[in-house]
Coordinates of C-alpha atoms and ligand atoms in Angstrom, one line a residue:
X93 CA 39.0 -12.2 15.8
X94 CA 37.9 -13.8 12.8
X95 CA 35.0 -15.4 14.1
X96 CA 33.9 -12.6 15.8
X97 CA 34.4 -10.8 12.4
X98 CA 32.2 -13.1 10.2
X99 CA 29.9 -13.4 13.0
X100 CA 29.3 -9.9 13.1
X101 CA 28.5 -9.5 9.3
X102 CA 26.4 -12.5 9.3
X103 CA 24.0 -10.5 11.9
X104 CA 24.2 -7.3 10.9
X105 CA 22.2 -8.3 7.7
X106 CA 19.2 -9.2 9.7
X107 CA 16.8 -6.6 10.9
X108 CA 14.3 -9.3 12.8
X109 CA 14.5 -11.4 15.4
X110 CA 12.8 -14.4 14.1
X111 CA 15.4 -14.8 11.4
X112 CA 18.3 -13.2 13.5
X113 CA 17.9 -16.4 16.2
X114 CA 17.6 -18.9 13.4
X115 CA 20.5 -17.7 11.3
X116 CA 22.9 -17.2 14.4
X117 CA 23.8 -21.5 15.1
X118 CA 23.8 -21.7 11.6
X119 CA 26.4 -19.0 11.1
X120 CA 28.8 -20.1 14.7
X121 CA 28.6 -23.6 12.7
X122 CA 29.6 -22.1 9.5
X123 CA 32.5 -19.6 11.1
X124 CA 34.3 -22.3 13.7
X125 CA 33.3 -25.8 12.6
X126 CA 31.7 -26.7 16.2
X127 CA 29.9 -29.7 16.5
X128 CA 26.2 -28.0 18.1
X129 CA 25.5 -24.6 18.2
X130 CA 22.3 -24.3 20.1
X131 CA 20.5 -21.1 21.3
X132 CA 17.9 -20.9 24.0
X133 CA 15.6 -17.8 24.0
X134 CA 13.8 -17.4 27.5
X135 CA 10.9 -15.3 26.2
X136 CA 9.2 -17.7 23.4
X137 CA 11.0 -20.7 25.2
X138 CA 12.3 -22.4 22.1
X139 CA 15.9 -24.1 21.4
X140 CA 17.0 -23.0 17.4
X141 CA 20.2 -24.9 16.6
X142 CA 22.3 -25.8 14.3
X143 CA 25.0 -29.1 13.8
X144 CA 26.1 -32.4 13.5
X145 CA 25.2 -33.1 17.3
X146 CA 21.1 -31.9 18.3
X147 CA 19.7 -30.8 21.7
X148 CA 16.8 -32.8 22.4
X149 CA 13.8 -31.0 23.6
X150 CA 13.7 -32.4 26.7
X151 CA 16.5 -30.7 28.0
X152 CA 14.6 -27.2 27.4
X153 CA 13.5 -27.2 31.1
X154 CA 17.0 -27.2 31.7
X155 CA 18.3 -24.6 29.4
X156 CA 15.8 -22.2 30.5
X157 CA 17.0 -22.3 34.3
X158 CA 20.2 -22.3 33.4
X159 CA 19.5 -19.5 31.3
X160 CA 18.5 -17.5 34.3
X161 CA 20.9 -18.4 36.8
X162 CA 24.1 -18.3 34.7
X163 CA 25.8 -14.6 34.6
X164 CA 29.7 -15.8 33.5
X165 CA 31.1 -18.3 30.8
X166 CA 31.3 -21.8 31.9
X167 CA 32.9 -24.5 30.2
X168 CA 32.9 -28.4 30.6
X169 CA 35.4 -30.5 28.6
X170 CA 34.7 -28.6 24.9
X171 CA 31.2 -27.5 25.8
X172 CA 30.8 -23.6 26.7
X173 CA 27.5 -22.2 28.0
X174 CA 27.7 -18.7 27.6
X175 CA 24.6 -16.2 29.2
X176 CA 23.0 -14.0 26.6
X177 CA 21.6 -10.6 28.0
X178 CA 19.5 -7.5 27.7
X179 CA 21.3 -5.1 29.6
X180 CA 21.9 -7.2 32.8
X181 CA 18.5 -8.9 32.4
X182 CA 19.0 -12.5 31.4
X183 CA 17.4 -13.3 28.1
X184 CA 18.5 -16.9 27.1
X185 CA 21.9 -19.5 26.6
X186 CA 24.6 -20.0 24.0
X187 CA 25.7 -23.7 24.2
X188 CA 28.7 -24.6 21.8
X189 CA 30.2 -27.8 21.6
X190 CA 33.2 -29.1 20.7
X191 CA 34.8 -25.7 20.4
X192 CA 38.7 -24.8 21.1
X193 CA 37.9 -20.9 22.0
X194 CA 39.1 -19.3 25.1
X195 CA 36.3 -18.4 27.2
X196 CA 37.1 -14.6 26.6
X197 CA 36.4 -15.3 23.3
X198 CA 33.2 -16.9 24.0
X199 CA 32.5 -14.3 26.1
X200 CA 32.6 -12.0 23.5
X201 CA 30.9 -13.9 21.0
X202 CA 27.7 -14.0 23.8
X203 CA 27.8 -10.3 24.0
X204 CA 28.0 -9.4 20.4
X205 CA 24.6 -11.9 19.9
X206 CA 23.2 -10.0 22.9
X207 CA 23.7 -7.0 20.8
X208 CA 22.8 -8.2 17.5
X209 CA 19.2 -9.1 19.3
X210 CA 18.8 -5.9 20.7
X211 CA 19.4 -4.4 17.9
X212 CA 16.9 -6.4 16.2
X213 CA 13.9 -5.9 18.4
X214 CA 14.9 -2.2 18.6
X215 CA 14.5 -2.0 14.7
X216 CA 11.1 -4.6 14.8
X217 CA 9.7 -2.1 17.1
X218 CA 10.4 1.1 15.2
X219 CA 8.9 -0.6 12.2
X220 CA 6.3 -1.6 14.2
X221 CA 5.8 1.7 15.2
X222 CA 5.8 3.5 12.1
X223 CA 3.2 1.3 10.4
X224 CA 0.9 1.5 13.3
X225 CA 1.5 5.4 12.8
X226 CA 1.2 5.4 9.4
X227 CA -2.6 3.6 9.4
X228 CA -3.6 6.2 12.4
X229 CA -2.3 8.5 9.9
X230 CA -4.4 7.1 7.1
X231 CA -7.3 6.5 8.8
X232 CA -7.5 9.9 10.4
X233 CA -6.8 11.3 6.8
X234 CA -10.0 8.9 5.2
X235 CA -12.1 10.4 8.0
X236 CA -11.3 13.9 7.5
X237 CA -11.9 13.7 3.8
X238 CA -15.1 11.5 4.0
X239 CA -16.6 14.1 6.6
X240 CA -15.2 16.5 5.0
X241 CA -17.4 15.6 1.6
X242 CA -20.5 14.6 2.7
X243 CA -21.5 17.7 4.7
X244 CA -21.5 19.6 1.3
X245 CA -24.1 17.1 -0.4
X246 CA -26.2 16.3 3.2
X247 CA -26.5 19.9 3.6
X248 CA -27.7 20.6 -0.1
X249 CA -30.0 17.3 0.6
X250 CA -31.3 18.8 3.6
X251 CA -32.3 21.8 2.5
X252 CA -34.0 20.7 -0.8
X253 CA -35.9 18.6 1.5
X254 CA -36.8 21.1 3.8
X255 CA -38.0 23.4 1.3
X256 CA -40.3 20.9 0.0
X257 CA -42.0 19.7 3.4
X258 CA -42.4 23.1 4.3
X259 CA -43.5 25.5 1.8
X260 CA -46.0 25.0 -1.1
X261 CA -44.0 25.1 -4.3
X262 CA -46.6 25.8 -7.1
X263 CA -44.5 25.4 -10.3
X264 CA -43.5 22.2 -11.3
X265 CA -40.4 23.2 -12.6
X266 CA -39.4 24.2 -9.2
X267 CA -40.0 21.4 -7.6
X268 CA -38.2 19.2 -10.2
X269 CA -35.4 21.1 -9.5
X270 CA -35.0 20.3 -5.7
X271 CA -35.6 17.1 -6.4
X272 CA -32.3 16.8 -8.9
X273 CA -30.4 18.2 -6.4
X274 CA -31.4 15.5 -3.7
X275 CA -30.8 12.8 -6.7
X276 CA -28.0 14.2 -7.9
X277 CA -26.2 14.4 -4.3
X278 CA -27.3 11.8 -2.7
X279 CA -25.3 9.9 -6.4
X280 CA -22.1 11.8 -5.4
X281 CA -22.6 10.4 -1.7
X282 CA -23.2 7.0 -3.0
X283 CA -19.9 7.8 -5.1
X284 CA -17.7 8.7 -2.2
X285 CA -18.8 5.9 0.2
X286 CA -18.4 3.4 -2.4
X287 CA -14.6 4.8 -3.7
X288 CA -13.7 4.7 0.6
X289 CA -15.0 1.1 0.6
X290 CA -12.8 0.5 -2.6
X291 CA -10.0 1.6 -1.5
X292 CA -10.2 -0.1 1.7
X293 CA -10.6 -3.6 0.2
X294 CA -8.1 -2.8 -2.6
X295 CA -5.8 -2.3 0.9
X296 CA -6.1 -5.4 2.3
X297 CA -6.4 -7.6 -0.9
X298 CA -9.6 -8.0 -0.9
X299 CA -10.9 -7.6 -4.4
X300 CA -11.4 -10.7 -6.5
X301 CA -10.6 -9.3 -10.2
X302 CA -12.4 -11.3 -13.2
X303 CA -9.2 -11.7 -15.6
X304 CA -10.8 -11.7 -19.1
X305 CA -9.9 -11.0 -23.0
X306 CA -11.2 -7.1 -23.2
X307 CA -11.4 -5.0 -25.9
X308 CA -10.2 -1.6 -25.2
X309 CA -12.6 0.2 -27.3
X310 CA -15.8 -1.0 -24.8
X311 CA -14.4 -0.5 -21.7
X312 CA -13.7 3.3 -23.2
X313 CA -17.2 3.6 -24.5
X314 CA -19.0 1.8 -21.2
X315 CA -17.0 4.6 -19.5
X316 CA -18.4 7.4 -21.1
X317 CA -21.7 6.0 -20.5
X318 CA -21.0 5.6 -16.8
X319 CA -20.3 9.8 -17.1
X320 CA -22.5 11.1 -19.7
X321 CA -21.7 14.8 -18.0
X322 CA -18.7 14.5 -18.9
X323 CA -19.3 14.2 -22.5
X324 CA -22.1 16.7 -22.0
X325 CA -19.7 19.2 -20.8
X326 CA -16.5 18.5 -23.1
X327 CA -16.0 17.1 -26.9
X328 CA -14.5 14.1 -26.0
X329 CA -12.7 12.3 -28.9
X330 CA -11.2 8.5 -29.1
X331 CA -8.3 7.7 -31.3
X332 CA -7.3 3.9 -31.5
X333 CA -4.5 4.5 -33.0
X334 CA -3.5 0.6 -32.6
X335 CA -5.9 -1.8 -31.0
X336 CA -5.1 -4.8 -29.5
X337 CA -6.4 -7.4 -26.9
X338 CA -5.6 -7.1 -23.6
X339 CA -6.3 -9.9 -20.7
X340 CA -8.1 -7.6 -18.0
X341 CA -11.2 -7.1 -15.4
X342 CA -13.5 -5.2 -17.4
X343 CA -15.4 -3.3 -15.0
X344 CA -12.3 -2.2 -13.3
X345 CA -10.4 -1.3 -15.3
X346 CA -14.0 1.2 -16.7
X347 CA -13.0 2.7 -13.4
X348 CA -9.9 3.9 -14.5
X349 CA -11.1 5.4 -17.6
X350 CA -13.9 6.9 -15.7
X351 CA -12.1 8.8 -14.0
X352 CA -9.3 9.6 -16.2
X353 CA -12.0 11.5 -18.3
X354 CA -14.0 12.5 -15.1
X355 CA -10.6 14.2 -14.1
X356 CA -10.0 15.7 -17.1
X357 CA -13.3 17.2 -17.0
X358 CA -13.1 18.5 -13.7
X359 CA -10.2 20.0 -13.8
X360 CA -10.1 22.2 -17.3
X361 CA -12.7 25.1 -18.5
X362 CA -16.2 23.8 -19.8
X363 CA -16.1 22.6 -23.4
X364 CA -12.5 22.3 -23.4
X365 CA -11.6 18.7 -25.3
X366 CA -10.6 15.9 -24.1
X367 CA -8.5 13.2 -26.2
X368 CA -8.4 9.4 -25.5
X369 CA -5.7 8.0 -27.4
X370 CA -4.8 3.8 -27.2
X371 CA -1.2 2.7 -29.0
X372 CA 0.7 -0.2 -27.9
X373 CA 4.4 0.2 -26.6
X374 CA 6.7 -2.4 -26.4
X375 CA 4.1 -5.7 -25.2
X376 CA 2.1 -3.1 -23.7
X377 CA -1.2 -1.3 -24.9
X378 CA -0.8 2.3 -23.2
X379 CA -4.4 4.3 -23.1
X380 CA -4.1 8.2 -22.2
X381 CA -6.3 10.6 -21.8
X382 CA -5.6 14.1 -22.6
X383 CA -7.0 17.6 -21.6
X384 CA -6.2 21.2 -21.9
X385 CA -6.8 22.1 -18.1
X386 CA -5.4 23.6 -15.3
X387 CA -2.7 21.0 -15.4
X388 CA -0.4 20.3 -12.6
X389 CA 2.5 22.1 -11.0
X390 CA 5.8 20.0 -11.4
X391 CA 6.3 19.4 -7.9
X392 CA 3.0 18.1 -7.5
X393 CA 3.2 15.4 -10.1
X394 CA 4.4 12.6 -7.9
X395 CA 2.2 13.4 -4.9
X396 CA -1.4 12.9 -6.9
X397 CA -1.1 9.4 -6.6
X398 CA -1.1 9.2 -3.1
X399 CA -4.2 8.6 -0.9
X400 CA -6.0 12.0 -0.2
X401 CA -3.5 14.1 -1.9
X402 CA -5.3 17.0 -3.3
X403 CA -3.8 20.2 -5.2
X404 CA -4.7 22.6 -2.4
X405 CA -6.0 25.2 -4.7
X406 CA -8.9 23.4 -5.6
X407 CA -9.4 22.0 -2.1
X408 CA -12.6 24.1 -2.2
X409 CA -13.7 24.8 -5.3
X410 CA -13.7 21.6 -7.0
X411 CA -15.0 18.3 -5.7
X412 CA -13.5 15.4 -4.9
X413 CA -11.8 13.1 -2.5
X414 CA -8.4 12.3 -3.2
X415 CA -9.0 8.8 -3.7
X416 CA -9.6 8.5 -7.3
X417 CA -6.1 8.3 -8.7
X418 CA -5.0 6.0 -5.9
X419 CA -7.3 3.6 -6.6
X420 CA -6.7 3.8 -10.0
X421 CA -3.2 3.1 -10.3
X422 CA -3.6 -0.1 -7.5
X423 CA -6.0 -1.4 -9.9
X424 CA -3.5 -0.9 -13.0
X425 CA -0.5 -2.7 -10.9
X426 CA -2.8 -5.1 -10.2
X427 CA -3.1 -6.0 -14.2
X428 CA 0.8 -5.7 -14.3
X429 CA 1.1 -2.3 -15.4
X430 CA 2.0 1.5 -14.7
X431 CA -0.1 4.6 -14.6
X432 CA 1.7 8.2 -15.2
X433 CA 1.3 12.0 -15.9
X434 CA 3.0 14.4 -17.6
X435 CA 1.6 17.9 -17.0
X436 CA 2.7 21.5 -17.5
X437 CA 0.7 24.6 -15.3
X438 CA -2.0 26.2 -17.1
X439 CA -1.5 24.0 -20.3
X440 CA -3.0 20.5 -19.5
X441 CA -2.2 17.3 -18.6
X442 CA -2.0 13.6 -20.1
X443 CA -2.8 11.0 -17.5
X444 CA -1.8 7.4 -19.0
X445 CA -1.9 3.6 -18.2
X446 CA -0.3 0.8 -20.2
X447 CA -1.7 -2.8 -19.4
X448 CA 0.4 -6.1 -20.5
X449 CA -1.0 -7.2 -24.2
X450 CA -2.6 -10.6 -24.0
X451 CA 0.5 -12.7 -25.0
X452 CA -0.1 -13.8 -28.6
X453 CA -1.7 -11.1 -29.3
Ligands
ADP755 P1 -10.0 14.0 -6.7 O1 -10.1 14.4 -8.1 O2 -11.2 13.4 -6.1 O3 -9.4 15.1 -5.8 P2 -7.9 12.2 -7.6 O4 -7.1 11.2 -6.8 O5 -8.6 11.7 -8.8 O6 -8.9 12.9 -6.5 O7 -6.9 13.3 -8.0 C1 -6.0 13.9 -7.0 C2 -5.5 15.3 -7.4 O8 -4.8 15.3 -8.6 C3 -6.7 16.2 -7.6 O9 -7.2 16.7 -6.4 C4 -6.1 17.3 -8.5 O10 -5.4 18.2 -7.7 C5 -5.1 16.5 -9.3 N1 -5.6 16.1 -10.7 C6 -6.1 14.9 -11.0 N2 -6.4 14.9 -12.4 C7 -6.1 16.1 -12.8 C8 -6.2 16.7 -14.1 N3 -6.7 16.1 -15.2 N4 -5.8 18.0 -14.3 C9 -5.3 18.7 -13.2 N5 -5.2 18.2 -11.9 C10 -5.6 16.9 -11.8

């Protein structure tokens, strides 16, 4: 019984079978002091033992048909060879030696491995499952949103373009103007494919970062110049309230602040301000940026940051892809650090990141 007992708990903390067949001889050692504990899985034909006494690997051949033909415990002076089982489908051999169990106890040591195995692939393949799910999910979401966003700009492109091949425009000013909206759209389709490839290679690892001193004060100011409508729109006002050097990939980490303040922009009235504020808090130096928006209903607050997540009342009316803040806050854990909001409905919000200082600093 109490071998079967610490048996039990010593497979009950394994979820996978890879680990579950490698920590199972170790663990029959541990619990009755046999000499070999060896166990023979049919399906990847491999011996994982444990013990003073080792299986050679020539005897495999012989495991595996005995591992098919044996249905009972047998037993030979103190060796046991005990069948282990999915349902009544053979799946592989126990052998224990120099062992003083009663076969009925080996017998039930064979079926609670049996279990423990199933219930290990059963759980693999349910997480296997769910993540397979989960990128369908994600991947049917990045469609939707990318389709979703470019037939606004293509169709404004189109028909600029159309109206220029086909008609005469006499003024100039006229004509200027169609062709800002083919520049300026064909810029926020260059922005969205570029974000989509972003994100992707942020998924799988892909980015190579360029760790460097940075002073926080240019990457605010090179981010302003990457949105100048921003600035054209809103007062935006920088307080460095304490600056200090941070080790960090400068154009990356623009990105953030890019859209930090192109988010702020977005979503408040025109010429409301926006504040960016940098103070350092305990080894970290924490930059926020501030507007007096729509800000964001409670609830909502922990769902921004996921992929796609977009307030549904401004689906429609304001653009964007859901991407931005996601790819914002894998680019500040990949520095080390945290991004967060605190919001209230109708009043604003304050988006912030901290970023480890550079040590010495
Ligand atoms: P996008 O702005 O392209 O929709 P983001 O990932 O940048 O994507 O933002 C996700 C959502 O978070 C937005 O759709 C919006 O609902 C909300 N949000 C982000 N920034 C602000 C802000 N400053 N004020 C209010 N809501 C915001």
């Amino acid at each position: 019984m109490e071998t079967l007992f610490s048996l039990s708990r010593e497979m009950l903390a394994t979820d996978n079978v890879a680990e579950l067949v490698a920590a199972v001889p170790r663990a029959i050692i541990g619990a009755t002091h046999a000499r070999a504990a060896v166990i023979y899985l049919i399906e990847d034909d491999r011996i994982y033992q444990a013990g003073t006494e080792q299986v050679a690997d020539v005897e495999r051949p012989h495991l595996r048909q005995q591992a098919s033909q044996i249905n009972a415990v047998e037993k030979t002076g103190d060796e046991f060879r005990v069948p282990l089982k999915v349902g009544v489908k053979p799946r592989g051999l126990l052998l224990v030696r120099g062992l003083t169990l009663s076969s009925d106890a080996m017998e039930a040591i064979g079926g609670l491995i049996s279990v423990s195995l199933d219930r290990a692939s059963a759980l693999e393949n349910v997480a296997h499952a769910e993540a397979t799910k989960e990128s369908e999910r994600l991947r049917s979401l990045m469609i939707d949103s990318i389709t979703h966003e470019l037939r606004t700009p293509l169709t404004s492109i189109k028909g600029a373009a159309s109206i220029l091949l086909s008609t005469q425009i006499e003024k100039e000013e006229d004509r200027r103007e169609l062709l800002t909206i083919i520049d300026e759209e064909s810029d926020r389709i260059n922005k969205l494919v570029s974000q989509a490839v972003e994100m992707s290679q942020l998924d799988a690892m892909q980015v190579h970062m360029n760790f460097e001193r940075v002073d926080i004060e240019e990457v605010i100011k090179s981010a302003q110049e990457d949105c100048t409508w921003v600035g054209e729109h809103h007062p935006v006002e920088v307080r460095l309230q304490q600056k200090r050097d941070i080790v960090a990939d400068q154009e990356f980490l623009k990105k953030v602040v890019s859209n930090l303040l192109e988010n702020a922009a977005k979503y408040s009235e025109d010429q409301s301000p926006i504040v960016v504020t940098t103070t350092v808090e305990s080894g970290f130096l924490v930059t926020s940026v501030a507007d007096k928006g729509i800000g964001i209903d409670s609830h909502e607050q922990g769902l921004i940051f996921d992929r796609f997540y977009r307030a549904p009342m401004h689906n429609q009316r304001i653009s964007g892809t859901g991407m931005g803040l996601s790819i914002s806050k894998a680019i500040v854990e990949a520095h080390g650090g945290t991004m967060q909001v605190i919001s209230r409905l109708g009043e604003g919000s304050v988006f912030s990141f901290s970023i480890p200082l550079k040590p010495n600093s």
